[in-house]
Short mmCIF file of C-alpha atoms in Angstrom, two decimals:
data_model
loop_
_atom_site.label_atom_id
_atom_site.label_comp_id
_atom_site.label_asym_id
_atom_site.label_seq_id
_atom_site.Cartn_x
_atom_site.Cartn_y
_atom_site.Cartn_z
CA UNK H 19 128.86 133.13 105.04
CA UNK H 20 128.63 136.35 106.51
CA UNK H 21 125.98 139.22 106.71
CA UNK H 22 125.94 142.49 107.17
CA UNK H 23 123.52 144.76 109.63
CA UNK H 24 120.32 146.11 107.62
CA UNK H 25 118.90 149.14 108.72
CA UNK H 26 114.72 148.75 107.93
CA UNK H 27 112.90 147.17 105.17
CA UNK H 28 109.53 146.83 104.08
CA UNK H 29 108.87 144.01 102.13
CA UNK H 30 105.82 141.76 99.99
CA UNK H 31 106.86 138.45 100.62
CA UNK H 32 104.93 135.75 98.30
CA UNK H 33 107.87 132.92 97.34
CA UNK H 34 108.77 131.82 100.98
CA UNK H 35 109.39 127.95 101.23
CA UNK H 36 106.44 125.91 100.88
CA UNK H 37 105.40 123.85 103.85
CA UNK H 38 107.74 121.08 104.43
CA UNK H 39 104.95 119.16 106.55
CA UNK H 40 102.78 119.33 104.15
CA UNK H 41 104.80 118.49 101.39
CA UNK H 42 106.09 115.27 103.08
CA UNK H 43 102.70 114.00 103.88
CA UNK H 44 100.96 114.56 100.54
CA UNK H 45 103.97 112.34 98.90
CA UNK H 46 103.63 109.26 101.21
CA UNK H 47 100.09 109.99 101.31
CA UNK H 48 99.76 109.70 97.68
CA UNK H 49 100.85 105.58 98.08
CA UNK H 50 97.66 105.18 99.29
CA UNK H 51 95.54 106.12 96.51
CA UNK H 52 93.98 104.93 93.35
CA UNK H 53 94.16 107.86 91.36
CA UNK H 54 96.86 110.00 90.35
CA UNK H 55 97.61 112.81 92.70
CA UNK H 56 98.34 116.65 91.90
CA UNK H 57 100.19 119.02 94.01
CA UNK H 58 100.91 122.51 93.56
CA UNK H 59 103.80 124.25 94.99
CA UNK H 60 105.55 120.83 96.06
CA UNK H 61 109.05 122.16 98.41
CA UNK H 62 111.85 121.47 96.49
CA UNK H 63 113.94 121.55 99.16
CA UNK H 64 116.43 118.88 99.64
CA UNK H 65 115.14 117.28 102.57
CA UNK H 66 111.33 117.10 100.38
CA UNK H 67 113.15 115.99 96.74
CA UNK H 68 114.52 112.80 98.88
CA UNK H 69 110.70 111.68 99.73
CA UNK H 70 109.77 111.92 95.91
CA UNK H 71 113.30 109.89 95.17
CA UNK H 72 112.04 107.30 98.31
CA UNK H 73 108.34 107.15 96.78
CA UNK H 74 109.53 106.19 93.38
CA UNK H 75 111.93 103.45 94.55
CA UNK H 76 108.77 102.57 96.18
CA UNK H 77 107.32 102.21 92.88
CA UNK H 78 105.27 105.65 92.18
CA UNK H 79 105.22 107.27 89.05
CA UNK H 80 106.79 110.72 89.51
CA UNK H 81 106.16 113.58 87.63
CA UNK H 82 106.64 116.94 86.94
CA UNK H 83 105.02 118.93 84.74
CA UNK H 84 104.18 123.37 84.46
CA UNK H 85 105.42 123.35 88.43
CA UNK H 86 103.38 120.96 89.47
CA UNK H 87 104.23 117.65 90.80
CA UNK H 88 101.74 114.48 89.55
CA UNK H 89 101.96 110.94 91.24
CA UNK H 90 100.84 107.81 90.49
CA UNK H 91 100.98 105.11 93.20
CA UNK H 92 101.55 101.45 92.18
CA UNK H 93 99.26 98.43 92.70
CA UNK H 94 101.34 97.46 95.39
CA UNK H 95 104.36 98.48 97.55
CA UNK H 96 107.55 97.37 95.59
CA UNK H 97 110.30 96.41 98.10
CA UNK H 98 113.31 97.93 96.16
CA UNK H 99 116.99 96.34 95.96
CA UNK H 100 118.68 99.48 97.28
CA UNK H 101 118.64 101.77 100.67
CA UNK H 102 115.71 104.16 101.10
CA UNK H 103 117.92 107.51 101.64
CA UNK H 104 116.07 109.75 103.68
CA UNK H 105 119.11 112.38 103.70
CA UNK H 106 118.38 114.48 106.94
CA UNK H 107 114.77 114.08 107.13
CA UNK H 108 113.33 113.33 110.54
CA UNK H 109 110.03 113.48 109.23
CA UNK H 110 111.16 111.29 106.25
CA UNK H 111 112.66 108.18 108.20
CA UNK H 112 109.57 107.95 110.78
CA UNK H 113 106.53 108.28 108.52
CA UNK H 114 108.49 105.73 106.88
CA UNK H 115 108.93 103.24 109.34
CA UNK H 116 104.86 103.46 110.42
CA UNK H 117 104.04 103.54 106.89
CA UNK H 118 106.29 100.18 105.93
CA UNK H 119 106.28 98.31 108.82
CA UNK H 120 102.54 97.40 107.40
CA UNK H 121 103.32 96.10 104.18
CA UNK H 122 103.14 92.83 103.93
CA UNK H 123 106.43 90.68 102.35
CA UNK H 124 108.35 94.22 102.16
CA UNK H 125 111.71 94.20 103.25
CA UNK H 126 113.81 98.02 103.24
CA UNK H 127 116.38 99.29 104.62
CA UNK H 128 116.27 103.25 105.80
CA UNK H 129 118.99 105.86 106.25
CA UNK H 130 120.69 108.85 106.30
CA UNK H 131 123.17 111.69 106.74
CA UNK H 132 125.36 111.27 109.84
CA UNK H 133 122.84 113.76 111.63
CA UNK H 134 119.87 112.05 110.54
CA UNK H 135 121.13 108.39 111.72
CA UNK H 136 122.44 109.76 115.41
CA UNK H 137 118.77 110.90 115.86
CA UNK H 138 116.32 108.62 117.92
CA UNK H 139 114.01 106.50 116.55
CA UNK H 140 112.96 104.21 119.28
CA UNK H 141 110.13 106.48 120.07
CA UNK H 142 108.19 104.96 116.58
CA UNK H 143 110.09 101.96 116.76
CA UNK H 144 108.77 100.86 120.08
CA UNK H 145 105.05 101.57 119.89
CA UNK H 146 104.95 99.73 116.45
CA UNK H 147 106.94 96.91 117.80
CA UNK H 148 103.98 96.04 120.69
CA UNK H 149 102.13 95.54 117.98
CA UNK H 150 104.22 92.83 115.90
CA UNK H 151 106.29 95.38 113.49
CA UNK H 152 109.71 93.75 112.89
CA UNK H 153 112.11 96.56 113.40
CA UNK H 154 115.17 96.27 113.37
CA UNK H 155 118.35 99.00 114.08
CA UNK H 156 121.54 100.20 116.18
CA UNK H 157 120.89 100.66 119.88
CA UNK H 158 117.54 98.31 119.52
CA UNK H 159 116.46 99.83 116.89
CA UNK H 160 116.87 103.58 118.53
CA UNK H 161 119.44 104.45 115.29
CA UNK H 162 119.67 104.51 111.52
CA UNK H 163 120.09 102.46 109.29
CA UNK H 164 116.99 100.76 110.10
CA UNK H 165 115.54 97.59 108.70
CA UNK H 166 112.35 96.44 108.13
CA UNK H 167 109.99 93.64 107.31
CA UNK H 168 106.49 94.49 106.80
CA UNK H 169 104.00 92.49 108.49
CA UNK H 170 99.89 92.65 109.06
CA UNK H 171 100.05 94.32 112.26
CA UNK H 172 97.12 94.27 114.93
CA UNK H 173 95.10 96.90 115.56
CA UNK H 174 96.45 99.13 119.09
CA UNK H 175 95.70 101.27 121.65
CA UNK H 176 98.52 103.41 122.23
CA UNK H 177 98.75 106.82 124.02
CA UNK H 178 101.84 108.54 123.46
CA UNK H 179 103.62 110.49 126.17
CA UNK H 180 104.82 113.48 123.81
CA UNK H 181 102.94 115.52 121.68
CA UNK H 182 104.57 115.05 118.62
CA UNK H 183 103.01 114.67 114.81
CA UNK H 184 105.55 112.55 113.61
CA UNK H 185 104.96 109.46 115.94
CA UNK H 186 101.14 110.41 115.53
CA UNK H 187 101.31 110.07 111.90
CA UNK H 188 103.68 107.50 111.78
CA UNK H 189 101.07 105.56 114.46
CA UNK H 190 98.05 106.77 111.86
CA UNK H 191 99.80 105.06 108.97
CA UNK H 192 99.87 101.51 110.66
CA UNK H 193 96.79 101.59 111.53
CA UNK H 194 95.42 102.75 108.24
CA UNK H 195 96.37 98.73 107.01
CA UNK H 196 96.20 96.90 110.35
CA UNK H 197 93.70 93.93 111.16
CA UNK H 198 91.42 95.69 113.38
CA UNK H 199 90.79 99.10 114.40
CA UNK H 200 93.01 101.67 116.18
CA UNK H 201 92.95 103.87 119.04
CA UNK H 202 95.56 106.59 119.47
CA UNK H 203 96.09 109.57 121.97
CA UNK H 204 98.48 112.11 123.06
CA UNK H 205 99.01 114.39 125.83
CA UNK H 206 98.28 117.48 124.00
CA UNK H 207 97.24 118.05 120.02
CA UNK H 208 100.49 118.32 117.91
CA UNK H 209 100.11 119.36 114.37
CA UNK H 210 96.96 117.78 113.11
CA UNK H 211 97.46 117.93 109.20
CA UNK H 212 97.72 114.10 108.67
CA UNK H 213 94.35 113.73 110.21
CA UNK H 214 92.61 116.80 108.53
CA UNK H 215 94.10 115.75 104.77
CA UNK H 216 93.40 111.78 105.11
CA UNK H 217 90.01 112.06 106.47
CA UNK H 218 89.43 114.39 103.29
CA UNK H 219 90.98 111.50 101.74
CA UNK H 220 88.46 109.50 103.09
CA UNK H 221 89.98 107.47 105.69
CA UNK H 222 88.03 107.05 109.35
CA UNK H 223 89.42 109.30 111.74
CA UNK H 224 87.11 109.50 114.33
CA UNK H 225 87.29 111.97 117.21
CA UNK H 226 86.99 110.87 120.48
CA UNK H 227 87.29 114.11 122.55
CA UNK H 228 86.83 117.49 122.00
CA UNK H 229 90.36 118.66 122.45
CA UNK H 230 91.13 116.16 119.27
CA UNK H 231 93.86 114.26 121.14
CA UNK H 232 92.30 111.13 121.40
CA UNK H 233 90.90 108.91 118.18
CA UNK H 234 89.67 106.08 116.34
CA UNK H 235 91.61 104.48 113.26
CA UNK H 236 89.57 102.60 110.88
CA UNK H 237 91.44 100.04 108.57
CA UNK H 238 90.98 100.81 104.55
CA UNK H 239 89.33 98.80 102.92
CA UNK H 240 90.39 100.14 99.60
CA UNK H 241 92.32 102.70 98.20
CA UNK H 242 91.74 106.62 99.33
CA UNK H 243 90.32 109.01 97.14
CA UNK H 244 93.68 111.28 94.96
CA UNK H 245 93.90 115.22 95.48
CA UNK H 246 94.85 118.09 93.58
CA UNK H 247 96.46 120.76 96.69
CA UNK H 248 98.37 123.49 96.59
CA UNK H 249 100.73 123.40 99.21
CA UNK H 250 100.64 126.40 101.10
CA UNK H 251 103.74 128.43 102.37
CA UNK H 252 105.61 127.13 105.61
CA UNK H 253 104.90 129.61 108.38
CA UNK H 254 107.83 128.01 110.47
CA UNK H 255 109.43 129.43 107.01
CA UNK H 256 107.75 132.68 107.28
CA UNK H 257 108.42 133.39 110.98
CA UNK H 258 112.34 134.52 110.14
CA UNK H 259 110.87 137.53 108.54
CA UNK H 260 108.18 138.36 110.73
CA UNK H 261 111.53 138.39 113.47
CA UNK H 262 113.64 140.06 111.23
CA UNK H 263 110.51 142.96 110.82
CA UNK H 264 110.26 143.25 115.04
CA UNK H 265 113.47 143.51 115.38
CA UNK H 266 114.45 146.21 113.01
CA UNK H 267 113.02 149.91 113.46
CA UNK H 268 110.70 151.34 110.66
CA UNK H 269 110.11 148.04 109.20
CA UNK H 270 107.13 145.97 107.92
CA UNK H 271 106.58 142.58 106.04
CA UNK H 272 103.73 141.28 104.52
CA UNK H 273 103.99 136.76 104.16
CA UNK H 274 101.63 135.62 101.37
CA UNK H 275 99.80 132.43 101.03
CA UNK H 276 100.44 131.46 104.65
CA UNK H 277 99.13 128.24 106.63
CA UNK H 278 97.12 129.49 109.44
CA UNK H 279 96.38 126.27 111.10
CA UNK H 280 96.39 127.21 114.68
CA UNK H 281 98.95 124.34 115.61
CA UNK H 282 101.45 126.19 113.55
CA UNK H 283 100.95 129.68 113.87
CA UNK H 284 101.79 129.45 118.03
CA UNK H 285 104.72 131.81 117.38
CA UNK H 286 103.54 134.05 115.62
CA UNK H 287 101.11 134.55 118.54
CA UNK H 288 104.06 134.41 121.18
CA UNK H 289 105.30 137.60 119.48
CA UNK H 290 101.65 139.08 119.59
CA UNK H 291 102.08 138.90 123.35
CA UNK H 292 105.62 140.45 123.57
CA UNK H 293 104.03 143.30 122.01
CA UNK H 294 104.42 142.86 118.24
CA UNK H 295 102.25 144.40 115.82
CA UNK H 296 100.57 141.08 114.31
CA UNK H 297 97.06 141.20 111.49
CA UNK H 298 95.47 137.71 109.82
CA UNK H 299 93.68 137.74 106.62
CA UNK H 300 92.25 134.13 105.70
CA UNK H 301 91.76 133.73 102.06
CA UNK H 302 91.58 130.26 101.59
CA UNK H 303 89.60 127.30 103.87
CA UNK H 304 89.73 124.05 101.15
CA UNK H 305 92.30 121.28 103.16
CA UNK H 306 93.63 124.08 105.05
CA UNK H 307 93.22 127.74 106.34
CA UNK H 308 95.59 130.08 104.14
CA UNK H 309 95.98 133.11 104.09
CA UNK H 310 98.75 136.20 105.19
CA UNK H 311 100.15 137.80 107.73
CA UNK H 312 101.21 141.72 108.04
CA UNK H 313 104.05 142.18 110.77
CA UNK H 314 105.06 145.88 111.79
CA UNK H 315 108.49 147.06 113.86
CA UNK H 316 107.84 146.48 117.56
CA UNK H 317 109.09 146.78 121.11
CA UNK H 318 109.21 143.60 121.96
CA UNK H 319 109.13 142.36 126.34
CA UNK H 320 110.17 139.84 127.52
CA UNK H 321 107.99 136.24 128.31
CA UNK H 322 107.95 132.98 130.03
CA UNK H 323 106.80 130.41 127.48
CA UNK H 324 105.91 126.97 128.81
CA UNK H 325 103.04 126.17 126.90
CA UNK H 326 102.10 124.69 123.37
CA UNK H 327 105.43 124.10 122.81
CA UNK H 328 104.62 121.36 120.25
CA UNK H 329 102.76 123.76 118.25
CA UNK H 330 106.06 126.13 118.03
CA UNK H 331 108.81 123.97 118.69
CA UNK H 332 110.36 124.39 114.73
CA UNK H 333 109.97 128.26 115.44
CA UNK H 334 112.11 127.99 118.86
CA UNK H 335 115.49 129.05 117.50
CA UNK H 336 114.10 131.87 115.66
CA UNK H 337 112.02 132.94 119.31
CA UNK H 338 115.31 133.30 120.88
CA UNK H 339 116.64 136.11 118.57
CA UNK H 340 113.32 137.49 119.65
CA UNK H 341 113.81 137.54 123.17
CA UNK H 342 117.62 138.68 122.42
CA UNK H 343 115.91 141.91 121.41
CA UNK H 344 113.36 141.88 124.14
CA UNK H 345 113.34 143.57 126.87
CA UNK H 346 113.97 141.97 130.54
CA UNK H 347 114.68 137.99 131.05
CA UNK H 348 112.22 135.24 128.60
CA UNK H 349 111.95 131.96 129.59
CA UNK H 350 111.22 128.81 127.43
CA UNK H 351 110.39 125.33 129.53
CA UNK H 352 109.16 121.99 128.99
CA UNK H 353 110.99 121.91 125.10
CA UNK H 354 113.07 118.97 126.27
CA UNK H 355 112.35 118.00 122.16
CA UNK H 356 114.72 120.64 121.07
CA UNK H 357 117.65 118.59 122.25
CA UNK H 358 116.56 115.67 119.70
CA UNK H 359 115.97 117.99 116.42
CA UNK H 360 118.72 118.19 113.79
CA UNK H 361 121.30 119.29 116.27
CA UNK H 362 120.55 120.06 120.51
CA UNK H 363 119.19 123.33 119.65
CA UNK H 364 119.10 123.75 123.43
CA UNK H 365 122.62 123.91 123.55
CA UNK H 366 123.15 125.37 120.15
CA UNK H 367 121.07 128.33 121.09
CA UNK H 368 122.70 129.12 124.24
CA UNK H 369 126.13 128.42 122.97
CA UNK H 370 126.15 131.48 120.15
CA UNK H 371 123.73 133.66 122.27
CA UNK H 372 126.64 133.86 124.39
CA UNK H 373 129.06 134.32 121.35
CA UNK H 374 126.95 137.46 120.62
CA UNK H 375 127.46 138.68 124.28
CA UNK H 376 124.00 138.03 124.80
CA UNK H 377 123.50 136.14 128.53
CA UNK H 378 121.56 133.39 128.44
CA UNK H 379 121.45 130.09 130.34
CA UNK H 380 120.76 126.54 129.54
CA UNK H 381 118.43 124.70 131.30
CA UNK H 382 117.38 120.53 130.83
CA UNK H 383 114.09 121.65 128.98
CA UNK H 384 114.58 124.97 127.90
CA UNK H 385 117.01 127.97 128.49
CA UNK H 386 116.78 131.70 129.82
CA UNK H 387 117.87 134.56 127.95
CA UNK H 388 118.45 138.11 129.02
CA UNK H 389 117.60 140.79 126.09
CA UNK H 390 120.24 143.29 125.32
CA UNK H 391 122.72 144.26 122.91
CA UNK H 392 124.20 141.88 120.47
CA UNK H 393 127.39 141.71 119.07
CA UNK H 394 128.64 140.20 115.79
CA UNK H 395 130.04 136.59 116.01
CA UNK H 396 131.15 133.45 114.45
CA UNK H 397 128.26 131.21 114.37
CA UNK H 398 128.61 127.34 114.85
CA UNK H 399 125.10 126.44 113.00
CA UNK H 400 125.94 122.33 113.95
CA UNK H 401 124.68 121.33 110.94
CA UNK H 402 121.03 122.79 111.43
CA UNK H 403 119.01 124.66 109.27
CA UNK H 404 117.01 126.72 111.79
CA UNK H 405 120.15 127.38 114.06
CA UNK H 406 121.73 129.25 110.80
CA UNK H 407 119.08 130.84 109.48
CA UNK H 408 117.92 132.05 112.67
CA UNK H 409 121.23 134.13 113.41
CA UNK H 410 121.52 135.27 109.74
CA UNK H 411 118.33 137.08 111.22
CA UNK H 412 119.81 138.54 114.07
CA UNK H 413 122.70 139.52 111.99
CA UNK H 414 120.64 141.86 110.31
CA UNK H 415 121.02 143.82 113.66
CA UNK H 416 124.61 143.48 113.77
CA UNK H 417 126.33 141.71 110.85
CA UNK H 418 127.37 137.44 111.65
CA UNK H 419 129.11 134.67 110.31
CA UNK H 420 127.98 131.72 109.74
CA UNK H 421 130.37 128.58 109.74
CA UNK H 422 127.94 126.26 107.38
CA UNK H 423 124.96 127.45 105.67
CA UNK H 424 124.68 124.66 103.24
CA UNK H 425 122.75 123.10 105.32
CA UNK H 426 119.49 126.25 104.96
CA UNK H 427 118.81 124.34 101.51
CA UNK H 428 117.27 121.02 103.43
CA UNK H 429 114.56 123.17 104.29
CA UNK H 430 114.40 126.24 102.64
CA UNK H 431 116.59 127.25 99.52
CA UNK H 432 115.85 130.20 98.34
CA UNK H 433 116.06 131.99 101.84
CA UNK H 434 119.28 133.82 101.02
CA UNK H 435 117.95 135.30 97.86
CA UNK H 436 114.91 136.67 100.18
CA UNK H 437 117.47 138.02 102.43
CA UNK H 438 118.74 139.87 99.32
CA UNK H 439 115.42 140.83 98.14
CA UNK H 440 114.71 142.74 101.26
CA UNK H 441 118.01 144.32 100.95
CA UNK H 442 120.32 142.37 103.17
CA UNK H 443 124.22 142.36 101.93
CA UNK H 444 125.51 139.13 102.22
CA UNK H 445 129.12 137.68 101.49
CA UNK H 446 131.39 134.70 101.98
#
């Protein structure tokens, strides 16, 4: 695919992606009820349509009905005579494994695409398996396909050395069904929407400090309480655009219907300090804060980022076509995640900055990248989402080719047409 430079644009945007998070968790969540769920604005993004294709070979009722997305959970957890397929969802495969490994006489089998399976899994696997989970894998039980047989598990007290939601939620999940209570903590707060949405649910998540990185897992003793959300747009969906307005002169974007939770919104506020014109309007506070965001054309400087990387890690790729544009050298440390995602975005990054005669240098948690004049290239996207959509959005400076961008629809289908909308020229 290949694009061609843009000159300005100023843009309304209200049919970004909805919020894959969000839209994973609701589905599993949903198992846990009693009630038939609602949700409004469901992703139907590949990676998202596998969950509701994994639920009802679960045994949920799935439905859709006037663009909304109704499910039923059954009585109990079927174990299902064919392999979960959790296509190239991360997020997928380990809420998965927390969530099953605590159903008792289930037996499944999860997998994926060749990306998905070469991506670790140890780091749920191993917590849950001090705890009695029978797990079972490639490379002790580090790789897809994994097995497992669900067991009563015993309650825990585990503190995680990464921030990261997944193995939070995944931990959250077991504990939700195990013996006796649960206590969980991590070195810093990751996204927090599994806590925020089950304890509206009605589970017991109980704070134990004030950052919110340390708490208390009650068992249920019966089913949660169903919801009827709207699932709000995906600001890691969003950012692209709010680059794409810094980066070109005489240009402005407004992003409708936007989470605002603060653990997602980190970089949007990492632009904010390289000197882009940033404005919040909240319009909604039910599950979560909603609302939009207004993004002007900006000189942008150059910054060392090091902290709340968990809260911006998704956003990373896009960052770096930020700091390409920048002026002077930005840094990014302590990311060493970004080399585990769908591809090593680490090297990914690095790899076409250079491509684009942009210098920049690769370090073990991060890389360094020197703002300047870019240059059209052939992309490699490796299979990643983020890594192709992110230089679609710095060809809009200077035209770029893509090698696969297929894979954009896991995550986000309809961002070519926005590209269009806002008057990009794309071609094969």
């Amino acid at each position: 695919m290949k694009i061609y430079a843009l000159n300005s644009f100023n843009a309304t945007l209200e049919n970004i992606a909805s919020d894959k998070s969000i839209s994973h968790r609701l589905a599993i969540f949903s198992l846990l009820t009693k009630d038939t769920c609602k949700i409004k604005n469901y992703l139907k993004a590949q990676d998202t349509l596998h969950t509701l294709k994994v639920i009802a070979l679960l045994g949920a009722e799935v439905k859709e009905e006037s663009g909304c997305i109704y499910i039923t959970a059954p009585n109990k957890i079927h174990s299902p005579n064919q392999i979960l397929d959790c296509g190239n969802s991360g997020t997928l495969m380990r809420l998965l494994i927390g969530f099953l490994s605590s159903i008792e006489d289930g037996f499944f089998v999860l997998s994926g695409d060749c990306y998905l399976n070469a991506r670790p899994m140890k780091r749920i696997s191993q917590p849950l398996q001090s705890i009695n989970a029978k797990i079972y894998g490639r490379n002790d039980a580090n790789l897809a396909p994994i097995c497992i047989e669900g067991a009563k598990l015993e309650g825990f007290n585990y503190k995680s050395n990464i921030a990261s939601a997944q193995v939070k939620t995944a931990m959250i999940l077991a504990a939700l069904n195990a013996k006796s209570e649960s206590f969980f903590e991590e070195i810093e707060l990751s996204r927090n929407h599994s806590e925020i949405i089950l304890t509206k649910m009605g589970a017991k998540i109980e704070k134990l400090n004030n950052l919110a990185t340390k708490f208390k897992i009650s068992p249920v003793k019966e089913k949660l309480k169903a919801f009827d959300i709207c699932v709000p747009n995906d600001p890691s969906s969003a950012f692209y655009f709010a680059v794409a307005a810094c980066i070109l002169p005489n240009s402005k974007v407004v992003l409708k219907n936007v989470l605002l939770n603060k653990t997602r919104i980190e970089a949007f506020k990492i632009l904010e300090k390289m000197g882009a014109k940033i404005s919040y309007i909240q319009t909604n506070n039910d599950y979560e804060s909603i609302g939009e965001i207004c993004v002007e054309s900006s000189t942008l400087q150059a910054i060392s980022v090091s902290e709340n990387i968990a809260w911006l890690i998704d956003e990373v790729p896009a960052l770096a076509i930020a700091f390409a544009c920048a002026k002077g050298t930005s840094v990014i440390k302590n990311a060493k995640e970004l080399r585990v995602k769908e591809s090593d975005r680490i090297k990914a990054v690095v790899e076409n900055l250079q491509k684009c005669n942009i210098t920049a240098r690769e370090f073990e948690d991060g890389f360094e990248v020197d703002g300047g004049i870019a240059n059209s290239a052939k992309i490699e996207s490796f299979g990643d989402h983020r890594i192709a959509m992110s230089f679609l959005i710095l060809g809009l400076r200077c035209g770029m080719e893509i090698d696969d961008s297929e894979c954009i629809k896991t995550s986000f289908p309809n961002f070519i047409d926005i590209l269009k909308q806002i008057g990009a020229k794309i071609g094969d």
